[in-house]
């Protein structure tokens, strides 16, 4: 389909990827009618390495990411530099000595370097519109977002434009400065000026440096709380009542009969609370209430599955050093809190049947801050009352002695049963033979069946664990011996 760029040279559009195109990284390029070009990387795969500012995050979710399209501009100018202290850089000032067409913009990039030469990895970029170029003072380029630059790491400022007249100020050894006089020493000993005609092959100029000023963020507070909103599984389209039966139409609720449903947000308090689901039909589920509130219910009503025992916050967090941190907080209606870190499971000691609000506390210092990237997710889970593990089959003759030994952590309220599979496919329970205490409340347990007369040519062992949120059984080091 035809695409037309706007006055800033930006292209916006979409197309459908044909069937059977393999996942991976693809180069998508566009060519204009007057030899202008633009390119981007298209990435589509289950596990994506996404470069966000300076760091590479591994995002384990099936998504499709399309990076921003950046116009390719010839004849760039570059200046290498390094910082003594890591800082969040927000922008750069340049001095322009000539301005061409006001319709030709200037792109300013921060790039990584290899052996003192800018490479093609752009960490951050900004745009100076041609009409905003100032010839009597500094011209500011503000980046799209602050970018953290590591201390004592060499980076490069790269300036690109299509205009042959745009010119920036440099300081060159041996030349005359109308303000400060003759330049008698190296202007900037930390980096050097480089020129290129194709943004690939660079020529350094050891006696010259770009005239520039970098801006670092100065944070006014050492902490900030960000409200990420209420956690819900589905939002109700309608909530109606017939007698004591409430019907909730909430697409994507994911509930089953017998589940606990946390309903909140209704203007009539009788509809709010934790209820047992009595029926499910498509997008609708029902529960029973006490009282006779008006119907339909009003308000923004949301639904969350109850009896949650485990939480995890999936979030992209960049902690630039040990002084920075991000803590996630789940707050109940009564003000009590559940605190945790990103991507670390939280095991609750009781079932959670309240609506919660998620917030994040970012902590740093006046010059260092963590970064919390967009797209945080909260995943709730619930522990089953019981679950089992079945081993693979192993040889066992009829009348053999069969023994299963493992290490177990069984707090009060939890338990484990051991069974061996008989020749007819049914299971025979085995009683505990011996128990040896270990460290940290663990014990080595042995279950023996001698003789195992009901065995066929092979058997398997089945462990059935039971417990609660407050009493979670754990098993390790399973060994089975048959003689």
One Martini backbone bead per residue (centre of mass of N, CA, C, O) as a GRO file, in nm:
protein
  483
    1UNK     BB    1   0.101   0.032   0.016
    2UNK     BB    2   0.078   0.361   0.032
    3UNK     BB    3   0.318   0.601   0.164
    4UNK     BB    4   0.321   0.905   0.370
    5UNK     BB    5   0.502   1.150   0.480
    6UNK     BB    6   0.556   1.383   0.690
    7UNK     BB    7   0.714   1.680   0.777
    8UNK     BB    8   0.923   1.480   0.955
    9UNK     BB    9   0.950   1.187   0.804
   10UNK     BB   10   0.709   1.016   0.906
   11UNK     BB   11   0.590   0.678   0.917
   12UNK     BB   12   0.249   0.547   0.889
   13UNK     BB   13   0.154   0.198   0.930
   14UNK     BB   14   0.018  -0.115   0.787
   15UNK     BB   15   0.054  -0.482   0.779
   16UNK     BB   16   0.022  -0.810   0.669
   17UNK     BB   17   0.146  -1.105   0.754
   18UNK     BB   18   0.219  -1.365   0.602
   19UNK     BB   19   0.200  -1.677   0.577
   20UNK     BB   20   0.483  -1.869   0.679
   21UNK     BB   21   0.652  -1.670   0.838
   22UNK     BB   22   0.922  -1.669   1.002
   23UNK     BB   23   1.066  -1.618   1.277
   24UNK     BB   24   1.234  -1.315   1.375
   25UNK     BB   25   1.470  -1.109   1.217
   26UNK     BB   26   1.376  -0.825   1.023
   27UNK     BB   27   1.413  -0.624   0.740
   28UNK     BB   28   1.260  -0.302   0.699
   29UNK     BB   29   1.217  -0.117   0.397
   30UNK     BB   30   1.224   0.222   0.257
   31UNK     BB   31   1.147   0.402  -0.054
   32UNK     BB   32   1.160   0.692  -0.201
   33UNK     BB   33   1.115   0.917  -0.472
   34UNK     BB   34   1.402   1.086  -0.358
   35UNK     BB   35   1.611   0.869  -0.218
   36UNK     BB   36   1.482   0.801   0.034
   37UNK     BB   37   1.528   0.635   0.357
   38UNK     BB   38   1.406   0.347   0.555
   39UNK     BB   39   1.445   0.158   0.872
   40UNK     BB   40   1.371  -0.167   1.029
   41UNK     BB   41   1.305  -0.391   1.293
   42UNK     BB   42   1.162  -0.713   1.291
   43UNK     BB   43   1.007  -0.890   1.570
   44UNK     BB   44   0.924  -1.257   1.596
   45UNK     BB   45   0.894  -1.415   1.914
   46UNK     BB   46   0.892  -1.576   2.217
   47UNK     BB   47   1.195  -1.467   2.254
   48UNK     BB   48   1.309  -1.142   2.345
   49UNK     BB   49   1.556  -0.905   2.253
   50UNK     BB   50   1.535  -0.593   2.416
   51UNK     BB   51   1.641  -0.271   2.357
   52UNK     BB   52   1.660  -0.060   2.648
   53UNK     BB   53   1.854   0.153   2.601
   54UNK     BB   54   2.125   0.000   2.760
   55UNK     BB   55   1.956  -0.259   2.797
   56UNK     BB   56   1.895  -0.615   2.810
   57UNK     BB   57   1.586  -0.770   2.781
   58UNK     BB   58   1.412  -1.059   2.888
   59UNK     BB   59   1.107  -1.154   2.722
   60UNK     BB   60   0.865  -1.403   2.829
   61UNK     BB   61   0.673  -1.341   2.556
   62UNK     BB   62   0.425  -1.327   2.310
   63UNK     BB   63   0.546  -1.096   2.077
   64UNK     BB   64   0.537  -0.790   1.877
   65UNK     BB   65   0.812  -0.591   1.760
   66UNK     BB   66   0.832  -0.246   1.654
   67UNK     BB   67   1.051  -0.035   1.561
   68UNK     BB   68   1.155   0.257   1.507
   69UNK     BB   69   1.175   0.481   1.249
   70UNK     BB   70   1.487   0.575   1.099
   71UNK     BB   71   1.642   0.792   0.927
   72UNK     BB   72   1.873   0.807   0.667
   73UNK     BB   73   2.180   0.987   0.708
   74UNK     BB   74   2.425   1.164   0.578
   75UNK     BB   75   2.713   1.292   0.683
   76UNK     BB   76   2.824   1.249   0.967
   77UNK     BB   77   2.878   1.354   1.307
   78UNK     BB   78   3.127   1.300   1.573
   79UNK     BB   79   3.154   1.247   1.946
   80UNK     BB   80   3.349   1.149   2.191
   81UNK     BB   81   3.279   1.012   2.529
   82UNK     BB   82   3.300   1.044   2.898
   83UNK     BB   83   3.209   0.953   3.229
   84UNK     BB   84   3.279   0.962   3.569
   85UNK     BB   85   2.962   0.951   3.614
   86UNK     BB   86   2.674   0.815   3.636
   87UNK     BB   87   2.400   0.919   3.411
   88UNK     BB   88   2.105   1.091   3.333
   89UNK     BB   89   2.036   1.175   3.008
   90UNK     BB   90   1.830   1.443   2.849
   91UNK     BB   91   2.051   1.617   2.677
   92UNK     BB   92   2.163   1.864   2.420
   93UNK     BB   93   2.400   2.110   2.327
   94UNK     BB   94   2.431   2.327   2.041
   95UNK     BB   95   2.632   2.497   1.791
   96UNK     BB   96   2.535   2.701   1.530
   97UNK     BB   97   2.670   2.847   1.211
   98UNK     BB   98   2.446   2.712   1.018
   99UNK     BB   99   2.145   2.748   0.803
  100UNK     BB  100   1.925   2.608   0.613
  101UNK     BB  101   1.664   2.444   0.577
  102UNK     BB  102   1.375   2.434   0.780
  103UNK     BB  103   1.285   2.135   0.667
  104UNK     BB  104   1.560   2.039   0.788
  105UNK     BB  105   1.663   1.813   1.002
  106UNK     BB  106   1.807   1.700   1.323
  107UNK     BB  107   1.990   1.421   1.435
  108UNK     BB  108   2.046   1.297   1.771
  109UNK     BB  109   2.287   1.063   1.896
  110UNK     BB  110   2.344   0.781   2.108
  111UNK     BB  111   2.634   0.575   2.101
  112UNK     BB  112   2.813   0.318   2.064
  113UNK     BB  113   3.146   0.177   2.091
  114UNK     BB  114   3.443   0.076   1.891
  115UNK     BB  115   3.750   0.159   1.929
  116UNK     BB  116   3.638   0.475   1.907
  117UNK     BB  117   3.385   0.389   1.728
  118UNK     BB  118   3.095   0.419   1.595
  119UNK     BB  119   2.815   0.240   1.594
  120UNK     BB  120   2.476   0.097   1.529
  121UNK     BB  121   2.407   0.156   1.837
  122UNK     BB  122   2.122   0.306   1.959
  123UNK     BB  123   2.023   0.446   2.261
  124UNK     BB  124   1.954   0.753   2.172
  125UNK     BB  125   1.720   1.014   2.056
  126UNK     BB  126   1.686   1.327   1.870
  127UNK     BB  127   1.517   1.639   1.767
  128UNK     BB  128   1.591   1.902   1.529
  129UNK     BB  129   1.445   2.154   1.400
  130UNK     BB  130   1.512   2.371   1.159
  131UNK     BB  131   1.347   2.614   1.295
  132UNK     BB  132   1.521   2.575   1.586
  133UNK     BB  133   1.772   2.695   1.490
  134UNK     BB  134   2.043   2.858   1.656
  135UNK     BB  135   2.286   3.131   1.580
  136UNK     BB  136   2.326   3.285   1.892
  137UNK     BB  137   2.333   2.997   2.039
  138UNK     BB  138   2.188   2.751   2.190
  139UNK     BB  139   2.077   2.415   2.098
  140UNK     BB  140   1.821   2.210   2.188
  141UNK     BB  141   1.824   1.849   2.269
  142UNK     BB  142   1.562   1.636   2.351
  143UNK     BB  143   1.501   1.347   2.469
  144UNK     BB  144   1.259   1.109   2.490
  145UNK     BB  145   1.443   0.991   2.726
  146UNK     BB  146   1.620   0.904   2.969
  147UNK     BB  147   1.971   0.811   2.974
  148UNK     BB  148   2.192   0.573   3.087
  149UNK     BB  149   2.537   0.630   3.169
  150UNK     BB  150   2.823   0.488   3.212
  151UNK     BB  151   3.105   0.480   3.369
  152UNK     BB  152   3.386   0.481   3.176
  153UNK     BB  153   3.226   0.496   2.898
  154UNK     BB  154   3.226   0.497   2.559
  155UNK     BB  155   3.075   0.744   2.361
  156UNK     BB  156   2.850   0.886   2.101
  157UNK     BB  157   2.793   1.170   1.912
  158UNK     BB  158   2.540   1.187   1.657
  159UNK     BB  159   2.510   1.379   1.352
  160UNK     BB  160   2.216   1.424   1.138
  161UNK     BB  161   2.170   1.528   0.785
  162UNK     BB  162   2.044   1.656   0.463
  163UNK     BB  163   2.185   1.924   0.497
  164UNK     BB  164   2.455   2.115   0.347
  165UNK     BB  165   2.452   2.376   0.560
  166UNK     BB  166   2.450   2.270   0.812
  167UNK     BB  167   2.631   2.391   1.114
  168UNK     BB  168   2.874   2.325   1.358
  169UNK     BB  169   3.060   2.375   1.630
  170UNK     BB  170   3.419   2.394   1.673
  171UNK     BB  171   3.732   2.296   1.821
  172UNK     BB  172   4.065   2.401   1.712
  173UNK     BB  173   4.384   2.357   1.698
  174UNK     BB  174   4.516   2.687   1.619
  175UNK     BB  175   4.264   2.843   1.637
  176UNK     BB  176   4.027   3.108   1.638
  177UNK     BB  177   3.861   3.263   1.913
  178UNK     BB  178   3.653   3.536   1.954
  179UNK     BB  179   3.641   3.497   2.276
  180UNK     BB  180   3.928   3.324   2.372
  181UNK     BB  181   4.102   3.289   2.131
  182UNK     BB  182   4.351   3.098   2.106
  183UNK     BB  183   4.401   2.754   2.046
  184UNK     BB  184   4.655   2.590   2.262
  185UNK     BB  185   4.472   2.338   2.336
  186UNK     BB  186   4.313   2.072   2.395
  187UNK     BB  187   3.977   2.092   2.426
  188UNK     BB  188   3.915   1.755   2.443
  189UNK     BB  189   4.064   1.476   2.600
  190UNK     BB  190   3.837   1.245   2.608
  191UNK     BB  191   3.784   1.303   2.301
  192UNK     BB  192   3.667   1.292   1.951
  193UNK     BB  193   3.649   1.380   1.623
  194UNK     BB  194   3.416   1.269   1.359
  195UNK     BB  195   3.393   1.154   1.018
  196UNK     BB  196   3.137   1.089   0.756
  197UNK     BB  197   2.965   0.948   0.453
  198UNK     BB  198   2.812   0.651   0.578
  199UNK     BB  199   2.819   0.561   0.894
  200UNK     BB  200   3.091   0.354   0.891
  201UNK     BB  201   3.327   0.535   0.800
  202UNK     BB  202   3.584   0.680   1.004
  203UNK     BB  203   3.734   1.009   1.078
  204UNK     BB  204   3.970   1.135   1.273
  205UNK     BB  205   4.017   1.449   1.476
  206UNK     BB  206   4.260   1.528   1.704
  207UNK     BB  207   4.230   1.870   1.698
  208UNK     BB  208   3.912   1.821   1.740
  209UNK     BB  209   3.591   1.950   1.874
  210UNK     BB  210   3.289   1.955   1.993
  211UNK     BB  211   3.028   2.174   2.067
  212UNK     BB  212   2.905   2.095   2.398
  213UNK     BB  213   2.614   1.998   2.612
  214UNK     BB  214   2.528   1.813   2.886
  215UNK     BB  215   2.232   1.664   3.042
  216UNK     BB  216   2.155   1.601   3.380
  217UNK     BB  217   1.977   1.451   3.610
  218UNK     BB  218   1.794   1.604   3.893
  219UNK     BB  219   1.665   1.477   4.175
  220UNK     BB  220   1.419   1.579   4.422
  221UNK     BB  221   1.394   1.268   4.504
  222UNK     BB  222   1.455   0.944   4.662
  223UNK     BB  223   1.138   0.896   4.613
  224UNK     BB  224   0.865   0.705   4.444
  225UNK     BB  225   0.516   0.666   4.393
  226UNK     BB  226   0.346   0.424   4.185
  227UNK     BB  227   0.035   0.386   4.046
  228UNK     BB  228  -0.091   0.078   3.887
  229UNK     BB  229  -0.348  -0.025   4.015
  230UNK     BB  230  -0.593  -0.241   3.985
  231UNK     BB  231  -0.664  -0.579   4.024
  232UNK     BB  232  -0.784  -0.766   3.735
  233UNK     BB  233  -0.955  -0.999   3.515
  234UNK     BB  234  -1.239  -0.845   3.485
  235UNK     BB  235  -1.498  -0.655   3.327
  236UNK     BB  236  -1.809  -0.557   3.375
  237UNK     BB  237  -2.100  -0.505   3.189
  238UNK     BB  238  -2.297  -0.665   3.393
  239UNK     BB  239  -2.524  -0.646   3.693
  240UNK     BB  240  -2.762  -0.878   3.812
  241UNK     BB  241  -3.089  -0.947   3.976
  242UNK     BB  242  -3.255  -1.259   4.105
  243UNK     BB  243  -3.310  -1.226   4.395
  244UNK     BB  244  -3.016  -1.399   4.514
  245UNK     BB  245  -2.921  -1.389   4.213
  246UNK     BB  246  -2.617  -1.323   4.046
  247UNK     BB  247  -2.534  -1.169   3.729
  248UNK     BB  248  -2.226  -1.183   3.541
  249UNK     BB  249  -2.089  -0.986   3.273
  250UNK     BB  250  -1.747  -1.116   3.202
  251UNK     BB  251  -1.523  -1.120   2.986
  252UNK     BB  252  -1.263  -1.336   3.082
  253UNK     BB  253  -1.292  -1.456   3.383
  254UNK     BB  254  -1.218  -1.783   3.429
  255UNK     BB  255  -1.442  -1.926   3.578
  256UNK     BB  256  -1.566  -2.171   3.813
  257UNK     BB  257  -1.730  -2.390   3.969
  258UNK     BB  258  -1.637  -2.305   4.312
  259UNK     BB  259  -1.518  -2.051   4.291
  260UNK     BB  260  -1.372  -1.759   4.383
  261UNK     BB  261  -1.522  -1.429   4.379
  262UNK     BB  262  -1.405  -1.101   4.326
  263UNK     BB  263  -1.614  -0.825   4.397
  264UNK     BB  264  -1.587  -0.480   4.271
  265UNK     BB  265  -1.734  -0.136   4.244
  266UNK     BB  266  -2.006  -0.126   4.349
  267UNK     BB  267  -2.258   0.089   4.461
  268UNK     BB  268  -2.361  -0.181   4.590
  269UNK     BB  269  -2.236  -0.355   4.855
  270UNK     BB  270  -2.373  -0.641   4.819
  271UNK     BB  271  -2.195  -0.714   4.556
  272UNK     BB  272  -1.954  -0.707   4.735
  273UNK     BB  273  -1.691  -0.954   4.738
  274UNK     BB  274  -1.677  -1.297   4.843
  275UNK     BB  275  -1.768  -1.563   4.614
  276UNK     BB  276  -1.943  -1.842   4.513
  277UNK     BB  277  -1.963  -2.015   4.230
  278UNK     BB  278  -2.274  -2.149   4.076
  279UNK     BB  279  -2.231  -2.044   3.767
  280UNK     BB  280  -2.157  -2.114   3.406
  281UNK     BB  281  -2.206  -1.897   3.100
  282UNK     BB  282  -1.969  -1.814   2.939
  283UNK     BB  283  -1.948  -1.474   3.031
  284UNK     BB  284  -2.108  -1.594   3.272
  285UNK     BB  285  -2.186  -1.556   3.627
  286UNK     BB  286  -2.281  -1.688   3.953
  287UNK     BB  287  -2.430  -1.567   4.266
  288UNK     BB  288  -2.490  -1.527   4.618
  289UNK     BB  289  -2.699  -1.313   4.816
  290UNK     BB  290  -2.766  -1.069   5.064
  291UNK     BB  291  -3.042  -0.921   4.981
  292UNK     BB  292  -3.193  -0.615   4.788
  293UNK     BB  293  -3.060  -0.472   4.558
  294UNK     BB  294  -3.039  -0.294   4.305
  295UNK     BB  295  -3.135  -0.330   3.954
  296UNK     BB  296  -2.874  -0.270   3.832
  297UNK     BB  297  -2.563  -0.231   3.882
  298UNK     BB  298  -2.325   0.013   3.974
  299UNK     BB  299  -2.037   0.091   3.818
  300UNK     BB  300  -1.701  -0.021   3.831
  301UNK     BB  301  -1.684  -0.361   3.767
  302UNK     BB  302  -1.479  -0.616   3.914
  303UNK     BB  303  -1.280  -0.922   3.858
  304UNK     BB  304  -1.149  -1.181   4.084
  305UNK     BB  305  -0.986  -1.443   4.168
  306UNK     BB  306  -0.971  -1.642   4.438
  307UNK     BB  307  -0.764  -1.806   4.654
  308UNK     BB  308  -0.487  -1.673   4.679
  309UNK     BB  309  -0.123  -1.779   4.728
  310UNK     BB  310   0.020  -1.640   4.470
  311UNK     BB  311   0.277  -1.405   4.364
  312UNK     BB  312   0.370  -1.201   4.065
  313UNK     BB  313   0.593  -0.955   3.927
  314UNK     BB  314   0.603  -0.842   3.601
  315UNK     BB  315   0.909  -0.661   3.533
  316UNK     BB  316   1.092  -0.382   3.411
  317UNK     BB  317   1.415  -0.336   3.564
  318UNK     BB  318   1.658  -0.067   3.627
  319UNK     BB  319   1.951  -0.105   3.815
  320UNK     BB  320   2.231   0.093   3.814
  321UNK     BB  321   2.268   0.041   4.130
  322UNK     BB  322   2.276  -0.005   4.479
  323UNK     BB  323   2.096   0.273   4.521
  324UNK     BB  324   1.880   0.116   4.357
  325UNK     BB  325   1.513   0.062   4.363
  326UNK     BB  326   1.226  -0.174   4.346
  327UNK     BB  327   0.899  -0.180   4.496
  328UNK     BB  328   0.623  -0.394   4.550
  329UNK     BB  329   0.267  -0.317   4.627
  330UNK     BB  330   0.001  -0.474   4.800
  331UNK     BB  331  -0.324  -0.336   4.869
  332UNK     BB  332  -0.564  -0.344   5.089
  333UNK     BB  333  -0.852  -0.209   5.212
  334UNK     BB  334  -0.718  -0.205   5.521
  335UNK     BB  335  -0.389  -0.139   5.441
  336UNK     BB  336  -0.258  -0.384   5.397
  337UNK     BB  337   0.058  -0.547   5.300
  338UNK     BB  338   0.235  -0.665   5.002
  339UNK     BB  339   0.576  -0.742   4.954
  340UNK     BB  340   0.803  -0.701   4.663
  341UNK     BB  341   0.963  -0.816   4.382
  342UNK     BB  342   1.070  -0.859   4.079
  343UNK     BB  343   1.026  -1.182   3.964
  344UNK     BB  344   0.922  -1.275   4.261
  345UNK     BB  345   0.786  -1.495   4.447
  346UNK     BB  346   0.483  -1.500   4.651
  347UNK     BB  347   0.412  -1.654   4.963
  348UNK     BB  348   0.131  -1.721   5.124
  349UNK     BB  349  -0.036  -1.793   5.446
  350UNK     BB  350  -0.301  -1.711   5.285
  351UNK     BB  351  -0.593  -1.650   5.150
  352UNK     BB  352  -0.681  -1.433   4.887
  353UNK     BB  353  -1.005  -1.222   4.918
  354UNK     BB  354  -0.901  -0.940   4.798
  355UNK     BB  355  -0.872  -0.647   4.680
  356UNK     BB  356  -0.601  -0.491   4.491
  357UNK     BB  357  -0.328  -0.255   4.493
  358UNK     BB  358  -0.074  -0.145   4.276
  359UNK     BB  359   0.264  -0.052   4.362
  360UNK     BB  360   0.562   0.162   4.324
  361UNK     BB  361   0.893   0.197   4.462
  362UNK     BB  362   1.130   0.444   4.396
  363UNK     BB  363   1.488   0.430   4.453
  364UNK     BB  364   1.747   0.683   4.528
  365UNK     BB  365   1.919   0.968   4.412
  366UNK     BB  366   2.002   1.274   4.280
  367UNK     BB  367   2.154   1.090   4.020
  368UNK     BB  368   1.996   0.816   4.082
  369UNK     BB  369   1.780   0.582   3.896
  370UNK     BB  370   1.540   0.386   3.843
  371UNK     BB  371   1.371   0.176   3.596
  372UNK     BB  372   1.029   0.161   3.489
  373UNK     BB  373   0.870  -0.020   3.271
  374UNK     BB  374   0.636  -0.081   3.070
  375UNK     BB  375   0.411  -0.358   3.146
  376UNK     BB  376   0.313  -0.450   3.406
  377UNK     BB  377   0.252  -0.766   3.586
  378UNK     BB  378   0.000  -0.963   3.753
  379UNK     BB  379   0.027  -1.285   3.913
  380UNK     BB  380  -0.209  -1.526   4.006
  381UNK     BB  381  -0.225  -1.796   4.250
  382UNK     BB  382  -0.308  -2.143   4.344
  383UNK     BB  383  -0.305  -2.386   4.570
  384UNK     BB  384  -0.338  -2.700   4.587
  385UNK     BB  385  -0.451  -2.936   4.799
  386UNK     BB  386  -0.349  -3.148   4.577
  387UNK     BB  387  -0.068  -3.355   4.456
  388UNK     BB  388   0.117  -3.539   4.200
  389UNK     BB  389   0.376  -3.792   4.152
  390UNK     BB  390   0.504  -3.977   3.865
  391UNK     BB  391   0.697  -4.210   3.772
  392UNK     BB  392   0.873  -4.401   3.602
  393UNK     BB  393   0.925  -4.699   3.480
  394UNK     BB  394   1.034  -5.004   3.652
  395UNK     BB  395   1.171  -5.282   3.736
  396UNK     BB  396   0.953  -5.561   3.885
  397UNK     BB  397   0.932  -5.832   4.056
  398UNK     BB  398   0.765  -6.070   4.196
  399UNK     BB  399   0.843  -6.029   4.543
  400UNK     BB  400   0.982  -5.779   4.574
  401UNK     BB  401   1.181  -5.523   4.702
  402UNK     BB  402   1.038  -5.199   4.774
  403UNK     BB  403   1.195  -4.865   4.774
  404UNK     BB  404   1.136  -4.530   4.912
  405UNK     BB  405   1.345  -4.231   4.905
  406UNK     BB  406   1.326  -3.910   5.084
  407UNK     BB  407   1.311  -3.564   5.114
  408UNK     BB  408   1.125  -3.376   5.374
  409UNK     BB  409   0.887  -3.097   5.405
  410UNK     BB  410   0.644  -3.113   5.688
  411UNK     BB  411   0.430  -2.926   5.792
  412UNK     BB  412   0.179  -2.851   5.972
  413UNK     BB  413  -0.088  -2.969   5.749
  414UNK     BB  414   0.088  -3.175   5.601
  415UNK     BB  415   0.151  -3.431   5.333
  416UNK     BB  416   0.234  -3.785   5.247
  417UNK     BB  417   0.195  -4.032   4.991
  418UNK     BB  418   0.266  -4.382   4.912
  419UNK     BB  419   0.284  -4.556   4.588
  420UNK     BB  420   0.237  -4.862   4.407
  421UNK     BB  421   0.218  -5.021   4.109
  422UNK     BB  422   0.030  -5.256   3.983
  423UNK     BB  423  -0.031  -5.491   3.741
  424UNK     BB  424  -0.346  -5.368   3.702
  425UNK     BB  425  -0.291  -5.034   3.767
  426UNK     BB  426  -0.309  -5.007   4.046
  427UNK     BB  427  -0.274  -4.898   4.393
  428UNK     BB  428  -0.028  -4.929   4.665
  429UNK     BB  429   0.010  -4.865   4.979
  430UNK     BB  430   0.267  -4.714   5.194
  431UNK     BB  431   0.449  -4.729   5.475
  432UNK     BB  432   0.640  -4.608   5.713
  433UNK     BB  433   0.972  -4.708   5.810
  434UNK     BB  434   1.158  -4.435   5.814
  435UNK     BB  435   1.316  -4.157   6.016
  436UNK     BB  436   1.550  -3.881   5.943
  437UNK     BB  437   1.686  -3.617   6.065
  438UNK     BB  438   1.746  -3.289   5.954
  439UNK     BB  439   1.790  -2.994   5.847
  440UNK     BB  440   1.548  -2.753   5.862
  441UNK     BB  441   1.304  -2.972   5.905
  442UNK     BB  442   1.414  -3.209   5.772
  443UNK     BB  443   1.355  -3.545   5.623
  444UNK     BB  444   1.425  -3.889   5.598
  445UNK     BB  445   1.227  -4.105   5.399
  446UNK     BB  446   1.098  -4.450   5.425
  447UNK     BB  447   0.945  -4.680   5.187
  448UNK     BB  448   0.834  -5.026   5.233
  449UNK     BB  449   0.789  -5.327   5.023
  450UNK     BB  450   0.778  -5.663   5.187
  451UNK     BB  451   0.647  -5.800   4.958
  452UNK     BB  452   0.568  -5.742   4.603
  453UNK     BB  453   0.312  -5.936   4.480
  454UNK     BB  454   0.149  -5.727   4.267
  455UNK     BB  455   0.355  -5.722   4.062
  456UNK     BB  456   0.487  -5.693   3.773
  457UNK     BB  457   0.744  -5.609   3.560
  458UNK     BB  458   0.643  -5.324   3.651
  459UNK     BB  459   0.681  -4.998   3.814
  460UNK     BB  460   0.551  -4.726   4.020
  461UNK     BB  461   0.567  -4.407   4.176
  462UNK     BB  462   0.344  -4.229   4.411
  463UNK     BB  463   0.311  -3.889   4.504
  464UNK     BB  464   0.106  -3.733   4.760
  465UNK     BB  465   0.031  -3.399   4.813
  466UNK     BB  466  -0.051  -3.196   5.106
  467UNK     BB  467  -0.209  -2.864   5.178
  468UNK     BB  468  -0.133  -2.521   5.241
  469UNK     BB  469  -0.038  -2.201   5.247
  470UNK     BB  470   0.096  -2.253   5.544
  471UNK     BB  471   0.142  -2.570   5.431
  472UNK     BB  472   0.424  -2.657   5.244
  473UNK     BB  473   0.526  -2.909   5.068
  474UNK     BB  474   0.851  -3.088   5.031
  475UNK     BB  475   1.050  -3.251   4.771
  476UNK     BB  476   1.356  -3.458   4.761
  477UNK     BB  477   1.559  -3.699   4.665
  478UNK     BB  478   1.455  -3.937   4.485
  479UNK     BB  479   1.456  -4.296   4.565
  480UNK     BB  480   1.454  -4.618   4.395
  481UNK     BB  481   1.431  -4.966   4.511
  482UNK     BB  482   1.485  -5.298   4.366
  483UNK     BB  483   1.515  -5.665   4.482
   0.00000   0.00000   0.00000
